[in-house]
PDB file of C-alpha atoms in Angstrom:
ATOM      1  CA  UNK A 173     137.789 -36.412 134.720  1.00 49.00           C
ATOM      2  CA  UNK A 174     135.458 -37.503 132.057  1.00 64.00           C
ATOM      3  CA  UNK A 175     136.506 -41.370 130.739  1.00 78.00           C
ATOM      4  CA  UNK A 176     137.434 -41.694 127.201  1.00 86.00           C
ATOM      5  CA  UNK A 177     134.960 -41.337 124.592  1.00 93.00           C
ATOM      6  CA  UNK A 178     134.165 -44.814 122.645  1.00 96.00           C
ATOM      7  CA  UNK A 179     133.545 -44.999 119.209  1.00 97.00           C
ATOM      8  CA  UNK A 180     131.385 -48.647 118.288  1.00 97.00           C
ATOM      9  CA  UNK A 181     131.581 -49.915 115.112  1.00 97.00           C
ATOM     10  CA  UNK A 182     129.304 -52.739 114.705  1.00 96.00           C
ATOM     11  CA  UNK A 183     126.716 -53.829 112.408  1.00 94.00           C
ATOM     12  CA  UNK A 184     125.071 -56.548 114.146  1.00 93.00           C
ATOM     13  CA  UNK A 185     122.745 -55.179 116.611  1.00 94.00           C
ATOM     14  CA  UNK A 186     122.712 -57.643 119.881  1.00 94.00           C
ATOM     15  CA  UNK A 187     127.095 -57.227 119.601  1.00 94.00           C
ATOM     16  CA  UNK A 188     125.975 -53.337 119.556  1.00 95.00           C
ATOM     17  CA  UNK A 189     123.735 -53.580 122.045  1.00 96.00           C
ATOM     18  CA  UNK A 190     126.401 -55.656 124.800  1.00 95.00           C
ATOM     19  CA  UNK A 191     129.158 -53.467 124.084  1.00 96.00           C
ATOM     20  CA  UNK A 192     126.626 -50.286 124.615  1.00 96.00           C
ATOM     21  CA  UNK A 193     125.359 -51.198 127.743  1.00 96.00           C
ATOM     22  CA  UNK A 194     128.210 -52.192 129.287  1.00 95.00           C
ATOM     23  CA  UNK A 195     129.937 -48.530 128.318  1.00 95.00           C
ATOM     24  CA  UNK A 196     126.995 -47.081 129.440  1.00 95.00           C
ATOM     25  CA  UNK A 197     127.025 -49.212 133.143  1.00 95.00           C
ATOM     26  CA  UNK A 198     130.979 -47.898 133.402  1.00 94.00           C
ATOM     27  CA  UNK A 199     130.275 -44.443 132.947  1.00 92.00           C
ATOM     28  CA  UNK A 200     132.052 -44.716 129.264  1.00 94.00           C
ATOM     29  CA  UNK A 201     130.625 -42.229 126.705  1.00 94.00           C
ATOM     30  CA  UNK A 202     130.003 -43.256 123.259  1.00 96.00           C
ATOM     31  CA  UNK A 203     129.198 -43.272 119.919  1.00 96.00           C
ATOM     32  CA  UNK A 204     127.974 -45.771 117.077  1.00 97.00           C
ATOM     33  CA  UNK A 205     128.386 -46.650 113.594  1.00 97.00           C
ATOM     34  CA  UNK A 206     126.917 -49.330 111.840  1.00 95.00           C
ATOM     35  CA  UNK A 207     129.589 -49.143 108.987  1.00 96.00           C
ATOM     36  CA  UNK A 208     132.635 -48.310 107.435  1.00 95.00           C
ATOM     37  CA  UNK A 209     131.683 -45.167 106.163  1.00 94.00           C
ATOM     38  CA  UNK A 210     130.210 -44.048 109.242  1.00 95.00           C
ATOM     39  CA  UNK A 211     133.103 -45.110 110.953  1.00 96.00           C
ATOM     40  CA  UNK A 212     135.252 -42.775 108.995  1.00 94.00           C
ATOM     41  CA  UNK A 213     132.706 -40.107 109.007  1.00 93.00           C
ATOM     42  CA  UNK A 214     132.112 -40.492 113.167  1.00 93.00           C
ATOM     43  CA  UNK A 215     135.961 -40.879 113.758  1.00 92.00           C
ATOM     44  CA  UNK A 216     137.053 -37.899 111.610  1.00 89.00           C
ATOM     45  CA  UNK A 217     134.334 -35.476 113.654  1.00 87.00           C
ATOM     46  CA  UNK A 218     134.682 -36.802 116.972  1.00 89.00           C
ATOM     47  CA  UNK A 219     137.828 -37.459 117.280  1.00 87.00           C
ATOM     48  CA  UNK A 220     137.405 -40.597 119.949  1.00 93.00           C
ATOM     49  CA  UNK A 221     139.519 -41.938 122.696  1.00 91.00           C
ATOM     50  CA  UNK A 222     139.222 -45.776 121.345  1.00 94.00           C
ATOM     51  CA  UNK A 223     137.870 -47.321 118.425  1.00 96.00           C
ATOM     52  CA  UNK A 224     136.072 -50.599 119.046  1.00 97.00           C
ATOM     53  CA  UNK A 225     135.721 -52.256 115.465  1.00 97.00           C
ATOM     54  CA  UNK A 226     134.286 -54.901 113.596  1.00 95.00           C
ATOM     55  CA  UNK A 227     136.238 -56.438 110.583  1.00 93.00           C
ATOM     56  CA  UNK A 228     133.065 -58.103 108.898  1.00 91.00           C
ATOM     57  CA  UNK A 229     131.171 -54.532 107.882  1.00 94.00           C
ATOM     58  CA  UNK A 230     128.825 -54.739 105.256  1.00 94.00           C
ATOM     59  CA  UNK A 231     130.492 -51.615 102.992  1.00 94.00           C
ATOM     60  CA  UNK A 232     134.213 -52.627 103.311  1.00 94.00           C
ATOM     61  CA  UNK A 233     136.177 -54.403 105.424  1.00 93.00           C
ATOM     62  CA  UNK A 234     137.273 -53.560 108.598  1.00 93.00           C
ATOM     63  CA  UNK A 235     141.133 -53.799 107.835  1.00 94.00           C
ATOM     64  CA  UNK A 236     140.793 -50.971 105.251  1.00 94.00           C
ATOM     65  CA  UNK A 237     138.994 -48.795 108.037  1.00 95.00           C
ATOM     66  CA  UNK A 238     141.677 -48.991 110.309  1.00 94.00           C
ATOM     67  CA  UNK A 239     144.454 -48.798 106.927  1.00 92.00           C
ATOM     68  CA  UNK A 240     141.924 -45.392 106.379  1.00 92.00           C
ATOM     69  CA  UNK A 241     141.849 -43.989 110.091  1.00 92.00           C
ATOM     70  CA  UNK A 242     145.591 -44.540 110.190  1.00 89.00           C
ATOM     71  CA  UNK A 243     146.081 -42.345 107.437  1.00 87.00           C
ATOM     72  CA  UNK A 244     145.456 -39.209 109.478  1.00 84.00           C
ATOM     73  CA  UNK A 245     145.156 -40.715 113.145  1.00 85.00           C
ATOM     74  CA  UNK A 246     147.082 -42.846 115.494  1.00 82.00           C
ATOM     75  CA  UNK A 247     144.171 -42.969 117.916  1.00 88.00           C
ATOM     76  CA  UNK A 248     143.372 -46.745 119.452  1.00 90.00           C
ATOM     77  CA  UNK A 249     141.809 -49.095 117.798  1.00 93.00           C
ATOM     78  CA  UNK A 250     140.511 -52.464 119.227  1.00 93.00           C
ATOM     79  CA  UNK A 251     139.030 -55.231 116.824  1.00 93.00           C
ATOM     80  CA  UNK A 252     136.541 -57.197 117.505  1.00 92.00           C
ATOM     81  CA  UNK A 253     135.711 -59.572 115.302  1.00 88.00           C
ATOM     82  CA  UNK A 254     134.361 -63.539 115.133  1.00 87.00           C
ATOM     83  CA  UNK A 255     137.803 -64.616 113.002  1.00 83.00           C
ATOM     84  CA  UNK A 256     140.045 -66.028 115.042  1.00 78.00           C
ATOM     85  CA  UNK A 257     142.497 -66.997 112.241  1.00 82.00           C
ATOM     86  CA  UNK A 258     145.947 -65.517 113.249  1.00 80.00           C
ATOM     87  CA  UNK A 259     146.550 -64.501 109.802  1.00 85.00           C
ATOM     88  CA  UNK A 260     143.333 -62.205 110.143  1.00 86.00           C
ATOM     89  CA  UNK A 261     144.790 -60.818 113.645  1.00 85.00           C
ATOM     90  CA  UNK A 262     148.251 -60.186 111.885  1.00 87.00           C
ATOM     91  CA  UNK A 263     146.643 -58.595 108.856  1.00 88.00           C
ATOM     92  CA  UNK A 264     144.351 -56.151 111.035  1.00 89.00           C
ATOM     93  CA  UNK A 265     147.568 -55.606 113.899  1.00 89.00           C
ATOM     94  CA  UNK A 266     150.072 -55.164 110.643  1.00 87.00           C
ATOM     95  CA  UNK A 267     147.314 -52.719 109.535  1.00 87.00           C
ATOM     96  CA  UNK A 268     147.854 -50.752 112.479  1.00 86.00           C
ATOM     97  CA  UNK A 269     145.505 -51.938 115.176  1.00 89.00           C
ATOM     98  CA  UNK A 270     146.447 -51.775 118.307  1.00 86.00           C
ATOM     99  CA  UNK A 271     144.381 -55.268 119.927  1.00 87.00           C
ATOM    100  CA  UNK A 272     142.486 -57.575 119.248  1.00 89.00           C
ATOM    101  CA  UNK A 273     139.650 -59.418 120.995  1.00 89.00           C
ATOM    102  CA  UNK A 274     137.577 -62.502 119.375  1.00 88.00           C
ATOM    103  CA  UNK A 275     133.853 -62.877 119.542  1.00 89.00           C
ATOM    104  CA  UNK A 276     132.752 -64.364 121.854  1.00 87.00           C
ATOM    105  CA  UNK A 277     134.175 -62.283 124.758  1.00 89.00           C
ATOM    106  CA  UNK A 278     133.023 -61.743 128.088  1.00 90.00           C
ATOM    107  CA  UNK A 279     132.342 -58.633 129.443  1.00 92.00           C
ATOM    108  CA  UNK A 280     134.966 -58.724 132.150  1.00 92.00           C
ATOM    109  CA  UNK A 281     137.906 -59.080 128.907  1.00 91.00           C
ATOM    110  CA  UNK A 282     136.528 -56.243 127.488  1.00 93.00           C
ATOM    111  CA  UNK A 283     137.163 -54.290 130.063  1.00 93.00           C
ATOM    112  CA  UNK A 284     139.932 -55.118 130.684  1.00 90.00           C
ATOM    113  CA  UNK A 285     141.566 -54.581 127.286  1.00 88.00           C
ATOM    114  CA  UNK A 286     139.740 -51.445 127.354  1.00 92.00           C
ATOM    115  CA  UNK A 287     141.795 -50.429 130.762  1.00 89.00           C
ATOM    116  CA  UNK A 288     144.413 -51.994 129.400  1.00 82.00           C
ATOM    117  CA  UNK A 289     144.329 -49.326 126.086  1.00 84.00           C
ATOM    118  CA  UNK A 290     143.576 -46.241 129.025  1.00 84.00           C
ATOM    119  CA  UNK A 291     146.973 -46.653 130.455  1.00 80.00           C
ATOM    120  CA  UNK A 292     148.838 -46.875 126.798  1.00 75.00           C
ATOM    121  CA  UNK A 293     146.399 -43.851 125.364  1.00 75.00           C
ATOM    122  CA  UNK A 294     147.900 -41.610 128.829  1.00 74.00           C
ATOM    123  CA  UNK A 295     151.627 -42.881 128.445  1.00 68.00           C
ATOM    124  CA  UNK A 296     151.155 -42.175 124.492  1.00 63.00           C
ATOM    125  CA  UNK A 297     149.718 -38.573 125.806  1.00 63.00           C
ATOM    126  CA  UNK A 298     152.833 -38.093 127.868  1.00 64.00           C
ATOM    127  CA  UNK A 299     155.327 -39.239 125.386  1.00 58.00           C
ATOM    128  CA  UNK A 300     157.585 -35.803 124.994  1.00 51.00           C
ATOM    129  CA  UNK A 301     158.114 -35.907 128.930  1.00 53.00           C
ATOM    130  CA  UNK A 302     158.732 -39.518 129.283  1.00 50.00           C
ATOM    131  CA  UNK A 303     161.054 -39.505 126.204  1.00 55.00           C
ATOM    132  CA  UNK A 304     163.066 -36.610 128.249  1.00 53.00           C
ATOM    133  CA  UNK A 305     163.141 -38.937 131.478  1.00 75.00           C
ATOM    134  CA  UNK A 306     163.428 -42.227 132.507  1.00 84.00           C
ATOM    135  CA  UNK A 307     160.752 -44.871 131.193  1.00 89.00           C
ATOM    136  CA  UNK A 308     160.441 -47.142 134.226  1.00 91.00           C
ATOM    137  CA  UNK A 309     157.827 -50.106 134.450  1.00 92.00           C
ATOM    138  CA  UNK A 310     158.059 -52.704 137.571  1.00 92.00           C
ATOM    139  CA  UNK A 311     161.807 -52.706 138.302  1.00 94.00           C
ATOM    140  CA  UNK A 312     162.701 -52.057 134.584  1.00 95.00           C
ATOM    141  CA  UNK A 313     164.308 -48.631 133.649  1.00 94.00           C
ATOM    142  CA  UNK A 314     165.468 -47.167 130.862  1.00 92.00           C
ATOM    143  CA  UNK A 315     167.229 -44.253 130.447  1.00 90.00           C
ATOM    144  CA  UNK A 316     166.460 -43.186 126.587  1.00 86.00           C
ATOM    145  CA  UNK A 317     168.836 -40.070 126.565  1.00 81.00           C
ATOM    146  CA  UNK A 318     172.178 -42.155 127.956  1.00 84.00           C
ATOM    147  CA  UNK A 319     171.161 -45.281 126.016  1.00 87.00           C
ATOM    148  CA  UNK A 320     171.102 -47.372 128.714  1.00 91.00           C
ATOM    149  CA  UNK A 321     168.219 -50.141 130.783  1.00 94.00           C
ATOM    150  CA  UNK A 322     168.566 -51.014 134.277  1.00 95.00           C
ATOM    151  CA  UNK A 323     166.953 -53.916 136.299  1.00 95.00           C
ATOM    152  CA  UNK A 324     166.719 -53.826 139.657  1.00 93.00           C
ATOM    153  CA  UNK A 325     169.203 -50.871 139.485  1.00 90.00           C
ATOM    154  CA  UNK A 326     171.956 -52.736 138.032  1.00 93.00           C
ATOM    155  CA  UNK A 327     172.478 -51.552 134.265  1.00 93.00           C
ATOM    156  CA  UNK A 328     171.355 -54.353 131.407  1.00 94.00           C
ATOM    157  CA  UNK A 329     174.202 -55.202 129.150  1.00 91.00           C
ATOM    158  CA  UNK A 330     172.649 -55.164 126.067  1.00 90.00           C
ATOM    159  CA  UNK A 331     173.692 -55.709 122.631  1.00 85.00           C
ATOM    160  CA  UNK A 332     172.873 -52.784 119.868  1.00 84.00           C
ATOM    161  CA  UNK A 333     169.756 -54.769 118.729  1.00 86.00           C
ATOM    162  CA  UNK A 334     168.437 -56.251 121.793  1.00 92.00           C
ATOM    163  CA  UNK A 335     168.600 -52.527 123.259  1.00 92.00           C
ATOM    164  CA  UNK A 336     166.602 -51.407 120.537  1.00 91.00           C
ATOM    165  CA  UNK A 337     164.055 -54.297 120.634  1.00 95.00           C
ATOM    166  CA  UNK A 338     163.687 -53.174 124.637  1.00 96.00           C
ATOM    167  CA  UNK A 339     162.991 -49.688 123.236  1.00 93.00           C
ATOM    168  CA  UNK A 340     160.282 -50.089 120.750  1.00 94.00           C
ATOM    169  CA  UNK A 341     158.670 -52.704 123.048  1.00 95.00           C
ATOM    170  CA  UNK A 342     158.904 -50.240 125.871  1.00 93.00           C
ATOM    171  CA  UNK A 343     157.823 -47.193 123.611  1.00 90.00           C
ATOM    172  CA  UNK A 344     154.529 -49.725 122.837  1.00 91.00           C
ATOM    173  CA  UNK A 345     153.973 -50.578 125.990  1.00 91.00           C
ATOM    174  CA  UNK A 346     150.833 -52.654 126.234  1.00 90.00           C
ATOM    175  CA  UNK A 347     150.252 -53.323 122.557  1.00 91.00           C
ATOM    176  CA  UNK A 348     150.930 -56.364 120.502  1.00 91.00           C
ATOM    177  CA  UNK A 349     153.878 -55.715 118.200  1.00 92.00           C
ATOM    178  CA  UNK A 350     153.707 -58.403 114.820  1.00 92.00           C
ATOM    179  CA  UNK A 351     156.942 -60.238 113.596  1.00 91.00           C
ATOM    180  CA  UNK A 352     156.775 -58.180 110.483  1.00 88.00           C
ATOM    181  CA  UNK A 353     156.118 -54.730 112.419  1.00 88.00           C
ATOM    182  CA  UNK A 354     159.148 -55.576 114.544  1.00 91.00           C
ATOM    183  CA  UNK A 355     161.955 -56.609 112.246  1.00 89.00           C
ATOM    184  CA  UNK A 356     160.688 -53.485 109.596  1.00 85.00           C
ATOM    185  CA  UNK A 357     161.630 -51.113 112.382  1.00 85.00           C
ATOM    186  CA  UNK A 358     164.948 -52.687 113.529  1.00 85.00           C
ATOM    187  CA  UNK A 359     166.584 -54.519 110.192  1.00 82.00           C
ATOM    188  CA  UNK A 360     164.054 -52.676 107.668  1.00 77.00           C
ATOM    189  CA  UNK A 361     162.694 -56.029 106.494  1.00 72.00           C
ATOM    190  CA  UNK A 362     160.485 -58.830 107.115  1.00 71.00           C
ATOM    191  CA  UNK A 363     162.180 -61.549 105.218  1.00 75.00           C
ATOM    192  CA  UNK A 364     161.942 -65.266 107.457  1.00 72.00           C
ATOM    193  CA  UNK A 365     165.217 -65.074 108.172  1.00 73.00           C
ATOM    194  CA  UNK A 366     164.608 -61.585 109.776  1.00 77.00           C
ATOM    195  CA  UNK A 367     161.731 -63.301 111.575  1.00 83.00           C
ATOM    196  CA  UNK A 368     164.428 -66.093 112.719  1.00 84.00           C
ATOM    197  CA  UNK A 369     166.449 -63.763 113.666  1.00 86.00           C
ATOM    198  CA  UNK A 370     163.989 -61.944 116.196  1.00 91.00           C
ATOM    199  CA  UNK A 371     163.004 -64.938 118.023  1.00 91.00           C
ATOM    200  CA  UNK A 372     166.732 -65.585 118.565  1.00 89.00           C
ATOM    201  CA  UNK A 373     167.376 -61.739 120.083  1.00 91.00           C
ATOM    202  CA  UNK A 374     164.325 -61.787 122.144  1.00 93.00           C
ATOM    203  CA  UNK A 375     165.397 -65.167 123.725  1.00 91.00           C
ATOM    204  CA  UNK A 376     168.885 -63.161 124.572  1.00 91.00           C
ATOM    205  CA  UNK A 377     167.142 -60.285 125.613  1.00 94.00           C
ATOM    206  CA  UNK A 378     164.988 -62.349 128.124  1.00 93.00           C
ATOM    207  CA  UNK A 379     167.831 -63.855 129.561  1.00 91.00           C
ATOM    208  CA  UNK A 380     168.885 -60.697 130.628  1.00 92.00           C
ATOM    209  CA  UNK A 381     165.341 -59.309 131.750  1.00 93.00           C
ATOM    210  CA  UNK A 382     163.146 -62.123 132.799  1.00 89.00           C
ATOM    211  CA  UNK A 383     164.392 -63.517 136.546  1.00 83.00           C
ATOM    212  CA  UNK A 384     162.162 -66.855 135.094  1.00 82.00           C
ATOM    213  CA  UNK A 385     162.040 -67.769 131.652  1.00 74.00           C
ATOM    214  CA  UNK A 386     159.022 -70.418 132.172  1.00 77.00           C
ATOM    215  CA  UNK A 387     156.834 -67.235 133.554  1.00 83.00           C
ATOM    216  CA  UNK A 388     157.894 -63.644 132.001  1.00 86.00           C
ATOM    217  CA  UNK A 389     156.870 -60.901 133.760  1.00 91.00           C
ATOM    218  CA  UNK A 390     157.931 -58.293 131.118  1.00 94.00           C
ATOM    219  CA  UNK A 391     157.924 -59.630 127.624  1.00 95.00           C
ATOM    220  CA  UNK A 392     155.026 -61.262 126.573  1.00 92.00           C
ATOM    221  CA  UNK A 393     154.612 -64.142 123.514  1.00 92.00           C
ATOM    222  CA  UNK A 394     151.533 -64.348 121.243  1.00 91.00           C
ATOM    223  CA  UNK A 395     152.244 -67.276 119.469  1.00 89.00           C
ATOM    224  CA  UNK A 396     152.423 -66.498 115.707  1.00 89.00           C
ATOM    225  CA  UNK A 397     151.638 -63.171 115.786  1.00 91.00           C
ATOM    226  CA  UNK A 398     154.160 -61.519 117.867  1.00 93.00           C
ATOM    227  CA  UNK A 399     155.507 -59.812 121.159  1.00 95.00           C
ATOM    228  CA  UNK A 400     153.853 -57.463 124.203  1.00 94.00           C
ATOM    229  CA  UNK A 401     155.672 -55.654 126.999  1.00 95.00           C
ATOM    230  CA  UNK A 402     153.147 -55.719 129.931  1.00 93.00           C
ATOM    231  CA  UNK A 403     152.653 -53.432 132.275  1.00 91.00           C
ATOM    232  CA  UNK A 404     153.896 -54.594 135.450  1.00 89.00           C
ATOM    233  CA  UNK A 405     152.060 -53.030 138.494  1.00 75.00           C
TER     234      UNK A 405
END
């Protein structure tokens, strides 16, 4: 089975030239673009697997690529980028990025993120059949049809909105989910109380899931940004 095709964007060539050869020493196929437009041009005719992009292009910025792309695509797209700001990685995750990784990275994270991507892109893929079974990850279940969760085979009692936190966390498995993403899908707002309100149901909600709070194995925290389910092997 062929690995996912890689669309690059990056203008600065030694970046280019890193993330190319180490696609190239993994087997990964790719392609480049050294800006926005090509970007757009390269992602609407070859359709890639992942996008790995660059905010700081020198035709428009990178947030309005991915604002663009999403527009007509919900393929993945990983930014990489030298701001480290978390108002930059809410603005680009808000816009509908999927991670984000800071220059400079190692090799190794890239991977990893990229792997990381590979296992959401094939449960995205499989999304009617999983949405007619049971979504299951470590000893987690969740039985969408019945509206119930199960841990350890024992059923979760779960409020209304901690239920539905568990199911768009679940239904995002591996991707950061922002503040404001989270409490527009569940209350239809991002106002701060909203925001209050989340951190308050997802410290209920891991009460019920996480055996210890001091080291989660399901729900994830990025501080100021927002929440991950992880995969648990």
């Amino acid at each position: 089975m062929n690995k996912p095709l890689i669309l690059v964007v990056e203008d600065d060539n030694s970046v280019k030239n890193l993330i190319t050869t180490t696609l190239k020493a993994h087997n990964y196929r790719f392609v480049t673009a050294p800006n926005a437009s090509g970007a757009i041009l390269e992602a609407s005719s070859h359709n890639p697997d992942i996008v790995l992009l660059d905010l700081g292009l020198p035709d428009m910025d990178g947030v309005e690529v991915i604002k663009k792309i999403r527009t007509w695509s919900n393929m993945p797209i990983i930014v990489i980028s030298a701001r480290s700001e978390d108002t930059d990685k809410i603005d680009a995750l808000d816009a509908g990025a999927d991670d984000y990784l800071t220059k400079p990275f190692s090799v190794e994270e890239l991977l990893a993120r990229l792997r990381v991507t590979q296992r959401r892109l094939n449960m995205v893929q499989n999304e009617t059949a999983a949405e007619a079974s049971v979504f299951t990850n470590g000893n987690l279940s969740i039985d969408y049809a019945a509206g119930c969760a199960y841990l350890d085979d024992e059923e979760l009692h779960l409020t209304p909105i901690e239920y539905k936190l568990l199911c768009l966390l679940s239904r995002n498995i591996g991707k950061v989910l922002t503040h404001t993403f989270i409490t527009q899908k569940i209350w239809g707002s991002s106002w701060d109380n909203d925001i209050a309100s989340l951190r308050v149901f997802m410290a209920t909600l891991r009460k019920k899931l996480e055996k210890d709070a001091d080291s989660p194995q399901y729900i994830q925290t990025h501080i100021g940004v927002g929440y991950r389910m992880v995969k648990v092997e």
